[in-house]
Coordinates of C-alpha atoms in Angstrom, one line a residue:
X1 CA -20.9 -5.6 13.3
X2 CA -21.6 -2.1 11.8
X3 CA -18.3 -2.7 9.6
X4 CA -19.1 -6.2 8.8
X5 CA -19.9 -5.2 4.9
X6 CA -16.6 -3.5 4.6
X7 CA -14.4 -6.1 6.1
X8 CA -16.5 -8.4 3.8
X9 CA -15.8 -6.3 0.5
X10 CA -11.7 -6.0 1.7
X11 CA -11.7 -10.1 2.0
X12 CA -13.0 -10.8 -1.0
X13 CA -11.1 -8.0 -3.0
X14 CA -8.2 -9.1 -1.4
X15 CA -8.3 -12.4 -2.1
X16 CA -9.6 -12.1 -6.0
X17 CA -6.8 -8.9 -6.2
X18 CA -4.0 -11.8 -4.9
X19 CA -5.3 -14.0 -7.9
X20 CA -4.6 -11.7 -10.2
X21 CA -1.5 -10.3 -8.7
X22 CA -0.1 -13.9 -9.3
X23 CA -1.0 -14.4 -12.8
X24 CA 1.2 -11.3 -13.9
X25 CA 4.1 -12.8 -11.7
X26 CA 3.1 -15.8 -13.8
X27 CA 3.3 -13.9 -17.2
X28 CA 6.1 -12.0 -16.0
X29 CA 8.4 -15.0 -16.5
X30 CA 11.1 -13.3 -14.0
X31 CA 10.7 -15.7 -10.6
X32 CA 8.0 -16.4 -8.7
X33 CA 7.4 -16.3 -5.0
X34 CA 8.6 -19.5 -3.0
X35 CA 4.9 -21.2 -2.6
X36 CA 4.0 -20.2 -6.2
X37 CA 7.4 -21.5 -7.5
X38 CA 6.1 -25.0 -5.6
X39 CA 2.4 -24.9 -7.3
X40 CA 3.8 -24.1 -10.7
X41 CA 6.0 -27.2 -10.5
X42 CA 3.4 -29.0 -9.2
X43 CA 1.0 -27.9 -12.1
X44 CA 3.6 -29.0 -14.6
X45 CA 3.9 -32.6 -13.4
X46 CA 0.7 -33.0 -12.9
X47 CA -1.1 -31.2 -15.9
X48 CA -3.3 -29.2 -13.5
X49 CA -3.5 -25.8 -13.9
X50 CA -1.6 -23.5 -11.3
X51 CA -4.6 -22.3 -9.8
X52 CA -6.0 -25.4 -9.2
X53 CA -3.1 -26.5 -7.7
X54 CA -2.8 -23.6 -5.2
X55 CA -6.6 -24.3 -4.1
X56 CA -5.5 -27.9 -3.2
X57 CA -2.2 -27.5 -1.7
X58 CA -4.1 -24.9 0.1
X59 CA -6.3 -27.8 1.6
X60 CA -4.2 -30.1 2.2
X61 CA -1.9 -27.4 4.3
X62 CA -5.6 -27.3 5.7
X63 CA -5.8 -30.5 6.7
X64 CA -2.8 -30.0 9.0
X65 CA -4.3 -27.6 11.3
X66 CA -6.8 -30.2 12.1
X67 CA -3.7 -32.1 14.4
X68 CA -2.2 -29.0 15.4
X69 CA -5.9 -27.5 16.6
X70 CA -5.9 -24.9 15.1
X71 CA -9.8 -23.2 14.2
X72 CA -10.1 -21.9 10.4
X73 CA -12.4 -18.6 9.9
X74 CA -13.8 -17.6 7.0
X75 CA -11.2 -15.6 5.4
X76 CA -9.1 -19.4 5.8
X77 CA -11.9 -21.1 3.9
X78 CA -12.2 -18.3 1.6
X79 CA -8.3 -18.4 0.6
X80 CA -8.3 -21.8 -0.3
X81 CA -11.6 -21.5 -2.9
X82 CA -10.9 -18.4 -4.2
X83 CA -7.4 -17.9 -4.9
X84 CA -6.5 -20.1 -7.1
X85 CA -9.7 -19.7 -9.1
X86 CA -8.8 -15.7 -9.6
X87 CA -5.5 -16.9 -10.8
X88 CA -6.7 -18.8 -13.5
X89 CA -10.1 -16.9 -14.7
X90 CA -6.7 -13.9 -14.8
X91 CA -4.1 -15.4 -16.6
X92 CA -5.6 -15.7 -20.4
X93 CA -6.3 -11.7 -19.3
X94 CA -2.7 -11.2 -19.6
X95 CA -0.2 -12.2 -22.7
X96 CA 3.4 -12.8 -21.9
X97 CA 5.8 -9.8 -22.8
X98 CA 8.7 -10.4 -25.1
X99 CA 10.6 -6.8 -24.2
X100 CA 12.8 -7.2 -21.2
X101 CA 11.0 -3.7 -20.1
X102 CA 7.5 -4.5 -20.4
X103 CA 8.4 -7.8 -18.6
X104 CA 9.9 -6.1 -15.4
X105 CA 6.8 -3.4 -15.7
X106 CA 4.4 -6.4 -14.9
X107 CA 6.9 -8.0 -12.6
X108 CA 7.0 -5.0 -10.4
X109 CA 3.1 -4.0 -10.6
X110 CA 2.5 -7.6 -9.7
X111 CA 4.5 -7.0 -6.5
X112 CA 3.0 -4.0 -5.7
X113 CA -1.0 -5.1 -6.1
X114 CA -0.1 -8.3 -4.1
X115 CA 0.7 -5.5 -1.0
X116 CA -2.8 -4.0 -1.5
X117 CA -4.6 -7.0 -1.8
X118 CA -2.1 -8.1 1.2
X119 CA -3.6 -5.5 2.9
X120 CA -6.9 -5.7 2.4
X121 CA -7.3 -9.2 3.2
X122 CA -5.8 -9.5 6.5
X123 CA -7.3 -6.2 7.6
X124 CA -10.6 -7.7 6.8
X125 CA -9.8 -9.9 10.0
X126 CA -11.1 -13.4 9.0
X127 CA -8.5 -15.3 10.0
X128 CA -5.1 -16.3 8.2
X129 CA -4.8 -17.9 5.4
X130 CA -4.0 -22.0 5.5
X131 CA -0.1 -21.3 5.1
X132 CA 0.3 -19.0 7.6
X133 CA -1.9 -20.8 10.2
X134 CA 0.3 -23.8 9.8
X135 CA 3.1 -21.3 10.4
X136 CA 2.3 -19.7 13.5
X137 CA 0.8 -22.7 15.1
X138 CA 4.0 -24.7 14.7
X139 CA 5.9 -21.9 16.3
X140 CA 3.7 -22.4 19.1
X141 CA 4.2 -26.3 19.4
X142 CA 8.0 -26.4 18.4
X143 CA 9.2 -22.9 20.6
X144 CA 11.4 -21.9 17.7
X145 CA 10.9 -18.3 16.5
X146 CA 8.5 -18.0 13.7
X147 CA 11.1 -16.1 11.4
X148 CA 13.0 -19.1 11.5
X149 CA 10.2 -21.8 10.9
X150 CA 9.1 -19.3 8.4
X151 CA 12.4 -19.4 6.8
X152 CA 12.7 -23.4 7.1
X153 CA 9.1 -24.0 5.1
X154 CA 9.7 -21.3 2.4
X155 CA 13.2 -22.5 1.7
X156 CA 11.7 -26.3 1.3
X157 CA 8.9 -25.5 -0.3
X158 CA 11.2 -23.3 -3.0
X159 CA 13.5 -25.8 -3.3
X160 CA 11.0 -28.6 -4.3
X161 CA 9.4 -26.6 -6.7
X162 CA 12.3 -25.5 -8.7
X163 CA 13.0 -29.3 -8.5
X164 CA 9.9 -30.1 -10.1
X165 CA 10.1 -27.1 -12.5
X166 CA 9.0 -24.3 -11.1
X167 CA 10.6 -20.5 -11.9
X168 CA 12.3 -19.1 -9.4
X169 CA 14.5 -15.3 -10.7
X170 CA 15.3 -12.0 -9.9
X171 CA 11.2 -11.3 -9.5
X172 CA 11.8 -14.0 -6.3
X173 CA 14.3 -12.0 -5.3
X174 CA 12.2 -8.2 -5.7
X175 CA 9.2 -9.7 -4.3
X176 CA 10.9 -10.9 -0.9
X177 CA 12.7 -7.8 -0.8
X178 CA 9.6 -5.2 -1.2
X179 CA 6.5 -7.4 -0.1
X180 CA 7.0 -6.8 3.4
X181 CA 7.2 -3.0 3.5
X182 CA 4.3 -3.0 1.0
X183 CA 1.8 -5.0 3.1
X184 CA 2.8 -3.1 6.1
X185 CA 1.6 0.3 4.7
X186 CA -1.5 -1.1 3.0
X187 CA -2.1 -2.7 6.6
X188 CA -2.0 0.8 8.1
X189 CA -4.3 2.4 4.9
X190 CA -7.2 0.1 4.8
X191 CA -7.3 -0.5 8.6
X192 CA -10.9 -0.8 9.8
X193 CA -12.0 1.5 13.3
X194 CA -14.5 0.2 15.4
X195 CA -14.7 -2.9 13.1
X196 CA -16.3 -5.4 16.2
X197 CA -14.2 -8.1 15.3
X198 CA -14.9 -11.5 16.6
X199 CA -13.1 -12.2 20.3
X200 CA -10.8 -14.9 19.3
X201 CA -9.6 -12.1 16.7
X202 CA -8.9 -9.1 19.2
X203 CA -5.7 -8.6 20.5
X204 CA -5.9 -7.6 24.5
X205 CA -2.8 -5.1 25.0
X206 CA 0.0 -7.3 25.7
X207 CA -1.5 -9.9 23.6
X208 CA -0.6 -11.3 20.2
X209 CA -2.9 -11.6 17.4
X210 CA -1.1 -13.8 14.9
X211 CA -0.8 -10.8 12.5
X212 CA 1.9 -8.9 11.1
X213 CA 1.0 -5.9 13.8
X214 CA -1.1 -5.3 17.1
X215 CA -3.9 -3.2 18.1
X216 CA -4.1 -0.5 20.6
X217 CA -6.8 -0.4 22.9
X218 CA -9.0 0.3 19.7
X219 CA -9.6 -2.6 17.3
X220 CA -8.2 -1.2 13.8
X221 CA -5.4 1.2 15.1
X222 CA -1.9 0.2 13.8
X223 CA 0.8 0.8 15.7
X224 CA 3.4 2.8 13.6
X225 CA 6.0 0.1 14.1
X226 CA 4.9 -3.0 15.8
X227 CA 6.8 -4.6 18.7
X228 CA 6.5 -8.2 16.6
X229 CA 7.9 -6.9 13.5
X230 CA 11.4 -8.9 13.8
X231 CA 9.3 -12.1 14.4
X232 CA 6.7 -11.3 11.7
X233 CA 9.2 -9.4 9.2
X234 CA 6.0 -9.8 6.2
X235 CA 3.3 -11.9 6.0
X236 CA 3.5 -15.3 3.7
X237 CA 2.4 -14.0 -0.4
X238 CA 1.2 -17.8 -1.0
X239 CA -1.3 -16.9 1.4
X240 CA -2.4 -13.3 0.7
X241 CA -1.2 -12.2 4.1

């Protein structure tokens, strides 16, 4: 519990820090991830704003982990309310470039701050975000590997949305390419030693944590290369981790 107010501070950073990082891929105008391609199409059918609609698609993805038992934390709750809401207090922040240049600048500093706030919010330890619970417990209950259930949601949930409007481009393309090694180093730099976390978070050796890496005998200690990386190649964007 002695690191309780700094895995607090790296949640809530995280999440505000994914809110912003996804209204420059918004102002950008060069793709967006697949789950933010989905809410902006969403948000222009149904006149909501973006952010609102990530908060709610993030409850209703919610909802499903009540069938599929799954147990929310805080960081689960957190994602949903906070979010969205950081996306849309950021966006009037930011105008829309014009220049090809200054448009691929914000495209690629959008990328990278949505690895540190990747990092920061699943290091905090709170539990996964609504997405990614959905993800990891339907690997469980179908057996299939969760690179390829992964794959299956993302592909749908891309497709719908540039159905319904949403922007898919070469930033869809840069962000799936570079978000994975980005998370995984800010995982290993804002790690938390001795952090206490709660027992259905700790990962007994052997275990699996439902993260992107394991623990060693120590909570907070990375492996250099984790043993799961080929099932867990990056953690969902949509979800901040």
């Amino acid at each position: 519990m002695k690191r309780l107010p700094r895995r607090l501070t790296q949640l809530y950073c995280g999440l505000v820090l994914c809110g912003v990082s996804m209204a420059m891929m918004v102002r950008a105008g060069l793709g967006l991830d697949p789950w933010d391609v989905f809410h902006q199409g969403m948000a222009e059918r149904t006149g909501l704003s973006m952010g609102m609609v990530t908060n709610l698609t993030g409850l209703a993805v919610l909802l499903l982990w009540i069938p599929l038992r799954e147990r929310p934390g805080l960081g689960t709750v957190s994602n949903v309310l906070l979010v969205g809401t950081a996306m849309d207090l950021a966006l009037p922040l930011f105008p829309h470039p014009s220049e090809p240049v200054a448009q691929v600048a914000l495209m690629l500093a959008a990328v990278l701050l949505n690895g540190v706030a990747t990092g920061l919010y699943i290091t905090g330890r709170f539990g996964p975000g609504p997405r990614d619970g959905v993800m990891t417990a339907l690997h469980r209950r179908t057996g299939r590997s969760v690179r390829l259930v992964r794959t299956g949601i993302e592909i749908t949930v891309l497709a719908v949305g540039v159905v319904l409007g949403g922007t898919a481009g070469v930033g869809t393309v840069v962000y799936a390419l570079a978000i994975g090694p980005l998370s995984q180093f800010f995982l290993r730099l804002f790690a938390v030693p001795d952090a206490g976390y709660p027992e259905r978070y700790r990962v007994e050796p052997g275990g699996e944590s439902g993260m992107d890496f394991e623990e060693r005998r120590r909570a907070g200690i990375l492996r250099l290369r984790s043993r799961r990386t080929d099932r867990y190649p990056e953690p969902s964007r949509a979800d901040a981790g």
